[in-house]
Tab-separated table of C-alpha atoms in Angstrom:
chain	number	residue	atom	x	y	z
E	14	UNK	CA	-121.905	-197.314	171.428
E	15	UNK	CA	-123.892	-195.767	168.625
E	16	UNK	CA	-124.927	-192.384	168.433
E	17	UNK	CA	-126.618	-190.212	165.668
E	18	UNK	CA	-124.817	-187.815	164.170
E	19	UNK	CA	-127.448	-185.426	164.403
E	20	UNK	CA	-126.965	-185.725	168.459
E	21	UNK	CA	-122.919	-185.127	168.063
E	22	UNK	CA	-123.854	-181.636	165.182
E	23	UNK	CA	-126.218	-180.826	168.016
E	24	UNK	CA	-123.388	-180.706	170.790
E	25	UNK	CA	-120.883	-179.015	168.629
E	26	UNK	CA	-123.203	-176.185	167.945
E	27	UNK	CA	-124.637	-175.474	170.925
E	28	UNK	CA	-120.863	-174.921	172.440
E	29	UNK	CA	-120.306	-172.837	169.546
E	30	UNK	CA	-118.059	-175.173	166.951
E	31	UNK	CA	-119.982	-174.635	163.896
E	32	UNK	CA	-117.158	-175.067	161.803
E	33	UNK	CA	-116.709	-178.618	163.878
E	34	UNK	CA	-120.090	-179.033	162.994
E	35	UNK	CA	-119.670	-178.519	159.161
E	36	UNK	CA	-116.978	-180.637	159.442
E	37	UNK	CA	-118.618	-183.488	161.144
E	38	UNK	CA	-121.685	-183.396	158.969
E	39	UNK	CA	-119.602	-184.324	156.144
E	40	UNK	CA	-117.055	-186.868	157.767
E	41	UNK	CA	-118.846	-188.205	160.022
E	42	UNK	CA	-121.713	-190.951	159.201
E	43	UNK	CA	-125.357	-191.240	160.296
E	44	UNK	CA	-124.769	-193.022	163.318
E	45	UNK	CA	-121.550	-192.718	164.721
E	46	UNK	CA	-119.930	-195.669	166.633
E	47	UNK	CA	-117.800	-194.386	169.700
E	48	UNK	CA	-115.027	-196.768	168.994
E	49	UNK	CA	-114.967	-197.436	165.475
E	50	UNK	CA	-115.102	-193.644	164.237
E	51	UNK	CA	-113.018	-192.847	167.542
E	52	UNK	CA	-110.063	-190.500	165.360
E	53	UNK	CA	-112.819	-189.369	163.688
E	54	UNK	CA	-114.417	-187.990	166.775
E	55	UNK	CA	-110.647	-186.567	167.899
E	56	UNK	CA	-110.091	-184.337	165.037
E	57	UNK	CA	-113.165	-182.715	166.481
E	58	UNK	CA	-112.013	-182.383	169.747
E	59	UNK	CA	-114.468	-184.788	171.068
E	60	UNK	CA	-113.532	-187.726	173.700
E	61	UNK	CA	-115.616	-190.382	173.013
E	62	UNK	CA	-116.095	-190.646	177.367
E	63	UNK	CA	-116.993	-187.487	177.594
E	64	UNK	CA	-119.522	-186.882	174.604
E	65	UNK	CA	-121.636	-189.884	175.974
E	66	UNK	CA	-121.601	-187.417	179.304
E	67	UNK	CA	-122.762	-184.256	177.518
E	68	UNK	CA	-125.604	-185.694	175.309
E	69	UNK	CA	-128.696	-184.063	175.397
E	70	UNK	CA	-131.753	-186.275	177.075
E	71	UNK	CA	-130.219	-187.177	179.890
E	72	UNK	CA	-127.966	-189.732	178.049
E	73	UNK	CA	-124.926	-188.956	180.037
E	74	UNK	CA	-126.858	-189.379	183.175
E	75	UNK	CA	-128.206	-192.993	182.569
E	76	UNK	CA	-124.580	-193.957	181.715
E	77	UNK	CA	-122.444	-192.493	184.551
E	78	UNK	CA	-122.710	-195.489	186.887
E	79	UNK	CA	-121.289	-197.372	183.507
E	80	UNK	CA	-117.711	-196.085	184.810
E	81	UNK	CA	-117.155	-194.352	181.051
């Protein structure tokens, strides 16, 4: 699945990771593909299953019955 990057700098910050964030908003490209840039994702700390839950808009929501 694709997902901006702004969405995942977004999520980092607002738990607190700014330093993930920094990170990420060099590494990581515009839109971020859940299972191509998956080790990219993991040396943030982020499961790819459980970003697409903690999205902001509701994302998460409109996926669960998805099984992810």
């Amino acid at each position: 699945m694709q997902i901006d990057k702004a969405q995942i700098l977004e999520l980092l910050r607002s738990q607190g990771d700014t330093d993930k964030a920094a990170q990420a908003e060099t590494e990581q490209p515009d839109q971020v593909d859940t299972d191509q840039h998956a080790g990219l994702l993991s040396k943030l700390g982020i499961n790819p299953a459980d970003l697409l839950g903690k999205l902001p808009g509701g994302l998460g929501d409109k996926l669960g019955g998805l099984g992810l």
